[in-house]
Structure formats: structure tokens, C-alpha cells
mmCIF file of C-alpha atoms and ligand atoms in Angstrom:
data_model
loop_
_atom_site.group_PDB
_atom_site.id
_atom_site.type_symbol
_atom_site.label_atom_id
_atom_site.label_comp_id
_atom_site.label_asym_id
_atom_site.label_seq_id
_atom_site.Cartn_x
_atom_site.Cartn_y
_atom_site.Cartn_z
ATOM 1 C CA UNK A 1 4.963 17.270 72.116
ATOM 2 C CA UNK A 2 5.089 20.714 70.576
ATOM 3 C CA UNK A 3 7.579 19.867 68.114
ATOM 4 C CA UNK A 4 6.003 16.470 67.041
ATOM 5 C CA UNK A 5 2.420 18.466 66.589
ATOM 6 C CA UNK A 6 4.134 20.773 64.712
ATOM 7 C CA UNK A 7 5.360 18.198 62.458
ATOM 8 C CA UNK A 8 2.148 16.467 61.873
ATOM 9 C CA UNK A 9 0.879 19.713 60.652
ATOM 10 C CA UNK A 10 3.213 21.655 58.580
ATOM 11 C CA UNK A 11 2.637 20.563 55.454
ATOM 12 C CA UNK A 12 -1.046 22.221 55.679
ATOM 13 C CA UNK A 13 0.257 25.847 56.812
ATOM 14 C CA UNK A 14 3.641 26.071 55.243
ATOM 15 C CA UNK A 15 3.757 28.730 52.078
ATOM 16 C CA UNK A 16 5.938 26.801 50.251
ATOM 17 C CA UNK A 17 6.343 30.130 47.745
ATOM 18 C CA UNK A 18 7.968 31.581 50.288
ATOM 19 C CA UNK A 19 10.342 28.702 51.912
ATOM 20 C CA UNK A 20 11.816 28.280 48.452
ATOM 21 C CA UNK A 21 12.792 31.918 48.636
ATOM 22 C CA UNK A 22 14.375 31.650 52.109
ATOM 23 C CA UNK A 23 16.098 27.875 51.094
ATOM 24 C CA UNK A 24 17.159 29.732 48.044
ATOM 25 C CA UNK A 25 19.057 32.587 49.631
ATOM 26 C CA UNK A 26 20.800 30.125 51.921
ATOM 27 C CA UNK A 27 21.669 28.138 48.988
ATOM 28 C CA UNK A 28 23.125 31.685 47.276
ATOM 29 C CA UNK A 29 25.005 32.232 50.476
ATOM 30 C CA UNK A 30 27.043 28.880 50.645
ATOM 31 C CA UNK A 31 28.007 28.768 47.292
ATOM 32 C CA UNK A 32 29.336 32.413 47.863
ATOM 33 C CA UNK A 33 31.284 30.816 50.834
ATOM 34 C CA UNK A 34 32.652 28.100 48.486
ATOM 35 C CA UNK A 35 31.027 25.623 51.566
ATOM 36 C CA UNK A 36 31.040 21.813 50.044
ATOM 37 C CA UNK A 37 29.697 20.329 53.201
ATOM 38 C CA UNK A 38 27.346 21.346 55.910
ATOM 39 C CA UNK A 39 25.207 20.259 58.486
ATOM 40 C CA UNK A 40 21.340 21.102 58.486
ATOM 41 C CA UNK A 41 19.854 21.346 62.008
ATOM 42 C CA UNK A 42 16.378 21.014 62.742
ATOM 43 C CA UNK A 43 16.426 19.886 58.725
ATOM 44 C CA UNK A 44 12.347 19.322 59.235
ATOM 45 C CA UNK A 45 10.807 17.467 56.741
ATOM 46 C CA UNK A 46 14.056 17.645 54.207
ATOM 47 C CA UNK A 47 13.141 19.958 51.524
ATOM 48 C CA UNK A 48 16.369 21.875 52.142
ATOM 49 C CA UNK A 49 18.615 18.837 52.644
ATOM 50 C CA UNK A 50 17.645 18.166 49.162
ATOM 51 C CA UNK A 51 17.812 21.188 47.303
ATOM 52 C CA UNK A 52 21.210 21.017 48.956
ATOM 53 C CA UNK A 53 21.661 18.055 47.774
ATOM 54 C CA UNK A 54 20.548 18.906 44.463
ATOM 55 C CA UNK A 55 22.466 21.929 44.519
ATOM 56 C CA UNK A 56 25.822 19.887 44.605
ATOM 57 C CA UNK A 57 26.500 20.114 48.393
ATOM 58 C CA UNK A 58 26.871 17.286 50.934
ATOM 59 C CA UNK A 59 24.462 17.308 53.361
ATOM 60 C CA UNK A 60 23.812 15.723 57.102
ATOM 61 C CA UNK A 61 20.183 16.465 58.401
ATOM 62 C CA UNK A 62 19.445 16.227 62.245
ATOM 63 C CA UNK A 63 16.462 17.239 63.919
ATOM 64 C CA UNK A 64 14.487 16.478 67.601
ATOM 65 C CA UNK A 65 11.423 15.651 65.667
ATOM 66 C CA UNK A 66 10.882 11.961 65.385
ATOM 67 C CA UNK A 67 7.441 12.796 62.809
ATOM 68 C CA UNK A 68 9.988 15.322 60.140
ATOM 69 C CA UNK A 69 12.643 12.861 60.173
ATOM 70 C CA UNK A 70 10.444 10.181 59.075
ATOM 71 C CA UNK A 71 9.350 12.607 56.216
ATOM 72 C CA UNK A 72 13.069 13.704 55.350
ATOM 73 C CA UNK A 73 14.528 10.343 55.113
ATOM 74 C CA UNK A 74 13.647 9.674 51.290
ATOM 75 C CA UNK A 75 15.011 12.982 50.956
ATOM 76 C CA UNK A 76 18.277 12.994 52.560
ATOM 77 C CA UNK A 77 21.194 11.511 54.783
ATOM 78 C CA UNK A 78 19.170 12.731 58.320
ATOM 79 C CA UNK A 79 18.297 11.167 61.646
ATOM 80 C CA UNK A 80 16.822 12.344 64.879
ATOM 81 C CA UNK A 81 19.886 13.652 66.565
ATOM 82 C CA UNK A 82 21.055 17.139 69.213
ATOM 83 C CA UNK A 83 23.691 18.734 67.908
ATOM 84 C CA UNK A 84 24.796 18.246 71.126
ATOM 85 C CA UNK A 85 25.462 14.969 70.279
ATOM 86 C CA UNK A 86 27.282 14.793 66.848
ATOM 87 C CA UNK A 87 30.686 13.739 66.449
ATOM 88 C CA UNK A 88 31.658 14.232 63.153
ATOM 89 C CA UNK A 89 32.916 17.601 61.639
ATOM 90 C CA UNK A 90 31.317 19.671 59.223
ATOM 91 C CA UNK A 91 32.581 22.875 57.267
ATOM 92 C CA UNK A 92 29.324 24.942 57.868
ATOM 93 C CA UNK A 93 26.074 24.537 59.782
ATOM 94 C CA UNK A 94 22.492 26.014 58.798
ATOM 95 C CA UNK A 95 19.078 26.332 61.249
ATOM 96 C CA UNK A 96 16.607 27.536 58.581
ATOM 97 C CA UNK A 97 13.123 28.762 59.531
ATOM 98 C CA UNK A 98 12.566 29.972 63.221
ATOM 99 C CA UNK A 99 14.988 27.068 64.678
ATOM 100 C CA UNK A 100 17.061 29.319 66.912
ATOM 101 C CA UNK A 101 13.591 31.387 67.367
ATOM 102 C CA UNK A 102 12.776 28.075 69.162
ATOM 103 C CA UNK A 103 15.119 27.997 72.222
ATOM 104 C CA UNK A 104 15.284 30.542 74.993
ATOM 105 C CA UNK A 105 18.720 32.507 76.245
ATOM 106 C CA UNK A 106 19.860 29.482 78.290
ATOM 107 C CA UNK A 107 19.401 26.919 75.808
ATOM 108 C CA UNK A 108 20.540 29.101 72.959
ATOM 109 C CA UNK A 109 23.980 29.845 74.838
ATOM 110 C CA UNK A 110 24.395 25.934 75.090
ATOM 111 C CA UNK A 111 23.266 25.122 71.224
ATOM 112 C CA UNK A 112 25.714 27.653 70.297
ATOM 113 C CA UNK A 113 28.467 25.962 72.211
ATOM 114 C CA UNK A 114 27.547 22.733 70.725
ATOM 115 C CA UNK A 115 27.588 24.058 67.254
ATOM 116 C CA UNK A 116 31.093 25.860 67.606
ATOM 117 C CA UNK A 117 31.981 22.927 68.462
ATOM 118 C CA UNK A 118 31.164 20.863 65.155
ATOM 119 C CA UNK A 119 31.647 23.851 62.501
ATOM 120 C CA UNK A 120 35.277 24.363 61.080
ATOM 121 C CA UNK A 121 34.253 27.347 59.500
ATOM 122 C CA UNK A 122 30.680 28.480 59.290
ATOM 123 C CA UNK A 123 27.521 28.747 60.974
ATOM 124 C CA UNK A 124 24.595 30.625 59.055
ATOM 125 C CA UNK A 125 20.704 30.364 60.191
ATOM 126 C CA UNK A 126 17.571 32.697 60.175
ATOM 127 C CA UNK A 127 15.914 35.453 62.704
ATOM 128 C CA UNK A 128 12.705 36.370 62.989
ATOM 129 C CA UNK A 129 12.031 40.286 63.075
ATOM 130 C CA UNK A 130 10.165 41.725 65.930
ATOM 131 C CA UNK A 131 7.991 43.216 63.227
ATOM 132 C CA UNK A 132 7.396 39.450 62.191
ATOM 133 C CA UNK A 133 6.804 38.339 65.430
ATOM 134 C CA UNK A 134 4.293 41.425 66.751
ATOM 135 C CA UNK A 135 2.911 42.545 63.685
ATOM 136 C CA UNK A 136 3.213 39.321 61.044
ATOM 137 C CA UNK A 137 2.404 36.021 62.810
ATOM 138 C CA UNK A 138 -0.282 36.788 65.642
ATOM 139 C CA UNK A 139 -4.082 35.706 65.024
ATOM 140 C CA UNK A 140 -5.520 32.588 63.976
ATOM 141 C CA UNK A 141 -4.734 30.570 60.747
ATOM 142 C CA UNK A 142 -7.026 27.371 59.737
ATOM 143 C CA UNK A 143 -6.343 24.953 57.291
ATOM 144 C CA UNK A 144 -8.315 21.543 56.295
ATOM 145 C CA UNK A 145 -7.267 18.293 53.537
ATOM 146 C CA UNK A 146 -9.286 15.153 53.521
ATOM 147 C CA UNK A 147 -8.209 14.385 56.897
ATOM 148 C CA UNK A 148 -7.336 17.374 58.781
ATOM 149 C CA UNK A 149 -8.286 19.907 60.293
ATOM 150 C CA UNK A 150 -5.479 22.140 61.864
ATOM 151 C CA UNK A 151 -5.573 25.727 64.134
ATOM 152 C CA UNK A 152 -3.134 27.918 64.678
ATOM 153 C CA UNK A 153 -3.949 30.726 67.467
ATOM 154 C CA UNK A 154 -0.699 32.774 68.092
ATOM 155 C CA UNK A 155 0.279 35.594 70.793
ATOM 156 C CA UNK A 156 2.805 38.143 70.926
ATOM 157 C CA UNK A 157 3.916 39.042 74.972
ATOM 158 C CA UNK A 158 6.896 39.966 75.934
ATOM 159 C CA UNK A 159 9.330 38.867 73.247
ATOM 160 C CA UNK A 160 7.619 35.059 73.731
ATOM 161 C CA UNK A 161 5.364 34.163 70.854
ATOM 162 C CA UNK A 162 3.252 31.093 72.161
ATOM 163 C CA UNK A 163 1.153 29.540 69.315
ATOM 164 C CA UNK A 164 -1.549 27.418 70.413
ATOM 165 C CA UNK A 165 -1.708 24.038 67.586
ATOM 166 C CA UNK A 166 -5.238 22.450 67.673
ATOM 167 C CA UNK A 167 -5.643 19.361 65.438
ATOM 168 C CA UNK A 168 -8.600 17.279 64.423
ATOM 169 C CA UNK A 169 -7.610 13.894 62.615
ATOM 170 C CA UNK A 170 -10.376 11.313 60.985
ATOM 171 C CA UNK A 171 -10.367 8.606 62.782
ATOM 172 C CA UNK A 172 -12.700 6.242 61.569
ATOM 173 C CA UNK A 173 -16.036 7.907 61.660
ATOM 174 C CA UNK A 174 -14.600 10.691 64.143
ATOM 175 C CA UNK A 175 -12.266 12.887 64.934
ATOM 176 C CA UNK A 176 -9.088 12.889 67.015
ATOM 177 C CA UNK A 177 -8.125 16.097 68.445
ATOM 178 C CA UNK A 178 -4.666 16.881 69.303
ATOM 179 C CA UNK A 179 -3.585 20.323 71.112
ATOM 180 C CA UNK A 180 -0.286 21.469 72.045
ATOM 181 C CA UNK A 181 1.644 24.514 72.351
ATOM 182 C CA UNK A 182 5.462 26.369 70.005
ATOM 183 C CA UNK A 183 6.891 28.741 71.882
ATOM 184 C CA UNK A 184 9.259 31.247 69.792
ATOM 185 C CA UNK A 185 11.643 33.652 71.704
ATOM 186 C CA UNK A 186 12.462 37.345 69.961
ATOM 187 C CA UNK A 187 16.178 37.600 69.862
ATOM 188 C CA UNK A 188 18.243 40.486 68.869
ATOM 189 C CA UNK A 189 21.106 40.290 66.426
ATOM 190 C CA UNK A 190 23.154 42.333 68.825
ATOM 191 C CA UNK A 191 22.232 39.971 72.068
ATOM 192 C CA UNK A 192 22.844 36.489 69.929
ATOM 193 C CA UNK A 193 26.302 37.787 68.882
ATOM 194 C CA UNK A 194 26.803 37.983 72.407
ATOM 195 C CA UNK A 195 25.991 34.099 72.768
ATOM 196 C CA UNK A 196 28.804 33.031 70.532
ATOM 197 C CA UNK A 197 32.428 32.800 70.386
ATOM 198 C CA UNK A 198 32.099 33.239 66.333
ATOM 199 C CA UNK A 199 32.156 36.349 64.479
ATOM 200 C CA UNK A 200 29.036 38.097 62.697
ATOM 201 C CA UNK A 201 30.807 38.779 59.340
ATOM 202 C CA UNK A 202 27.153 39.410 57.250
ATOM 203 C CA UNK A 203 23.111 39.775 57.595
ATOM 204 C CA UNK A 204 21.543 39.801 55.265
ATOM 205 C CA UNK A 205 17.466 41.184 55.438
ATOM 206 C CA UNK A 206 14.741 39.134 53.937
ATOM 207 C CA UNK A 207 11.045 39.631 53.663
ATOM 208 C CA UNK A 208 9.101 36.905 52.287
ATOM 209 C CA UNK A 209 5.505 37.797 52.738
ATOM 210 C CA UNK A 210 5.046 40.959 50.711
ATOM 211 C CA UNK A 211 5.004 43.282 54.040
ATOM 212 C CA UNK A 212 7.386 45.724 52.895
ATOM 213 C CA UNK A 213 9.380 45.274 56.458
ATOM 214 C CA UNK A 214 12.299 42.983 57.318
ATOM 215 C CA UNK A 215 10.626 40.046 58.204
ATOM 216 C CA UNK A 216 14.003 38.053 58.752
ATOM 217 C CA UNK A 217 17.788 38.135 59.041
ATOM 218 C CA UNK A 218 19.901 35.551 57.977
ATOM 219 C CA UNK A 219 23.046 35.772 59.694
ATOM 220 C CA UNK A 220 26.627 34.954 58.728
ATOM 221 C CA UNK A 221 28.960 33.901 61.953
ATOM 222 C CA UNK A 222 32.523 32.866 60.947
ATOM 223 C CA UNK A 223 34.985 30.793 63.098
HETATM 224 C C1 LIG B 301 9.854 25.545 61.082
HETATM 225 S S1 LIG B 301 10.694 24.038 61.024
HETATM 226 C C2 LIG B 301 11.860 24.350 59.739
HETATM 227 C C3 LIG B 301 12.347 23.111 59.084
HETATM 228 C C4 LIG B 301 13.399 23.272 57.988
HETATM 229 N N1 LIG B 301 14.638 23.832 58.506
HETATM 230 C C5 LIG B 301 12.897 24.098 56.846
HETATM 231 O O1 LIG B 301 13.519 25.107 56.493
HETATM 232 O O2 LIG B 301 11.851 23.724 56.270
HETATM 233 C C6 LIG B 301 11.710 24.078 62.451
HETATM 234 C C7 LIG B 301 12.314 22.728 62.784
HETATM 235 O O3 LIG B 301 13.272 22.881 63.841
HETATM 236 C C8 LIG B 301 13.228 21.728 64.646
HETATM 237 N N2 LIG B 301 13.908 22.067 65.914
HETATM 238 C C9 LIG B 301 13.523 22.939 66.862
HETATM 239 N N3 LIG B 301 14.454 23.057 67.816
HETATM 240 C C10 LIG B 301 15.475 22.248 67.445
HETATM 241 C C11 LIG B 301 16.754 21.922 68.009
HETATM 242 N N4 LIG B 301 17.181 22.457 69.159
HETATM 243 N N5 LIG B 301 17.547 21.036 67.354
HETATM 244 C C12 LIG B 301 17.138 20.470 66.198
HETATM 245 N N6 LIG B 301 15.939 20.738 65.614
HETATM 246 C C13 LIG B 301 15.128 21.613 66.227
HETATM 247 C C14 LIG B 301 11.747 21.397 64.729
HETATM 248 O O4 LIG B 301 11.491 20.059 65.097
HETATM 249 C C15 LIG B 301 11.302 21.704 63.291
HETATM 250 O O5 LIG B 301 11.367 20.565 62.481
#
């Protein structure tokens, strides 16, 4: 339910600005890997996929949430799908924007697995920061179109960020409210290299919101 809130929502609190800078450094980083064909999990609503696309790569989207794949698909090849469950093969995989800050140790230690499995060569997503997590994204952010009205009330407690999602949709002459709860997970770089059989070969730091601090690491794991 999280997920698909999420989803119904993101296009009111997502800086755009500042996705194009992350999407863009991924982008930088494939074509330094000479990648041709990758696999986008948790692709969202498929802005990625198709600057990927765009770009000159070939690109599968997946994701668990049935709302963003419903936005991606004029965008890109994509379809609610676990990694889990993919057959085919792909040279490199990405999780862009808080994916793996999504799943706890256990599941993380299983994702992993799956992904090893399905990468020949490369598997490159972000990290949030503890900075970004205890300092950046707690408080409250609104947001309102012609339709919406959308909450965000996050908390930072022991390395779990829980970020309460309170929508109001029109309905007719009222208003349909909708509440559900992300959880994100802090994760070191040192304890996720721990999680996989692949090794880190770069990270690279990223700030996107002008805080002066490391808001991010995208890491580079090699087969
Ligand atoms: C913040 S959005 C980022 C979307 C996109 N990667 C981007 O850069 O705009 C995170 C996405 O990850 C998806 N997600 C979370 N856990 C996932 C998992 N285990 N497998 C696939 N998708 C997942 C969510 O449904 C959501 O669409």
C-alpha cells in the first residue's frame, strides 16, 4: 500500500531539477562502462528508462508498483515484475533513487542474490547519506494541484526513516483521503558490500539539494 501511495503522489513532491542530475550521472557512468543493455529496477514512473532509452541504451523496466508502471509504459519496455523473478540476462542493473534504501538487511541480502543472479557484469544504484536521512528529509512537506492534496511527515529513529503519506483526492464534491506509511533503512557502504558476492570497484558522492554534504553515493559493484 505504501508503494502504490507513493506512486499516486510523486509527481507532486519530486524536484525534478534534481532527479535529472542523479539520472544524469548514472547515464555518465554506463557509458563510461561501455554498458549497451541494462535492467532498471524499481524504474518508477519511467523517466530514466527513457533517457536511457534516449541515450542509446536498451532498457527493461520492472518495478512492484502496479500505479508507476502504468505511468512508465508509454515510456519504456517495463512491467510490474521482482527481480526475483526475471529470467532473462542483462549486462548491468540500476536501482535509482532510495530503491535499496527501501528494503531492510534481510530482504536486501535476498535482492542482492537475485540481482547477481541476472547481471553479467554490473550492478550500479544509489545510497542515501545518513546526513540525508537525519538532517535532509525529516519534517513535513505539502503539496496541492487541482485535485490533490498530498502530506509528507517524515522521522529519523534509529537508522529507519518512516514517512507518514496523507492524501486528499476530489472526489466529486469531496475529498478522499488516503494514508499510508515508506519506510527507508540507513545502510552503510561498508555493511552493503558485505551483502554481495560482487565487488565495490567505485562511489561516487553526489549532493543534489545545495546542502554542501554528501547527500548520496552511487555505487559501482562489478561481477
Ligand atoms: C523513489 S522511486 C524512484 C523511481 C525511479 N527509479 C526514478 O529514479 O525516478 C522508488 C521506486 O522503487 C520501487 N521499489 C521499491 N522497492 C522495490 C523493489 N524491491 N523492487 C522493485 N521496485 C521497488 C517503488 O515502487 C518506486 O517506484
Amino acid at each position: 500500500m505504501g508503494l502504490e501511495l507513493y506512486g499516486k503522489i510523486e509527481d507532486l513532491f519530486l524536484d525534478k531539477e534534481a532527479a535529472h542530475i542523479l539520472w544524469s550521472k548514472f547515464i555518465s557512468v554506463l557509458i563510461s562502462l561501455d554498458v549497451k543493455n541494462i535492467l532498471d529496477i524499481g524504474c518508477g514512473s519511467g523517466d530514466f528508462c527513457e533517457l536511457a532509452l534516449n541515450s542509446g541504451l536498451k532498457v527493461k523496466g520492472i518495478d512492484l508498483s502496479h500505479t508507476q508502471i502504468e505511468r512508465a509504459k508509454i515510456k519504456c519496455d517495463c512491467e510490474v515484475k521482482d527481480v526475483c523473478d526475471m529470467e532473462d540476462k542483462f549486462e548491468a542493473a540500476v536501482a535509482i533513487f532510495d530503491v535499496i534504501n527501501y528494503m531492510n538487511d534481510k530482504e536486501l541480502k535476498k535482492f542482492f542474490s537475485c540481482v547477481e543472479n541476472v547481471v553479467e557484469k554490473y550492478f550500479i544504484f544509489d545510497i542515501n547519506s545518513y546526513f540525508a536521512m537525519n538532517d535532509l528529509a525529516i519534517g513535513t512537506l505539502k503539496a496541492e494541484d487541482e485535485n490533490r492534496f498530498g502530506v509528507l511527515y517524515s522521522d529519523f529513529e534509529d537508522d529507519v526513516l518512516t514517512t507518514e503519506i496523507t492524501l486528499f483526492e476530489k472526489d466529486g464534491g469531496c475529498y478522499k483521503k488516503s494514508q499510508a506509511n515508506i519506510i527507508q533503512y540507513y545502510h552503510s557502504i561498508e555493511k552493503i558490500s558485505k551483502f554481495m558476492k560482487m565487488k565495490l570497484i567505485n562511489k561516487i558522492p553526489v549532493s543534489l539539494y545545495g546542502s554542501g554534504e554528501i547527500e548520496k553515493w552511487i555505487l559501482v559493484f562489478e561481477k
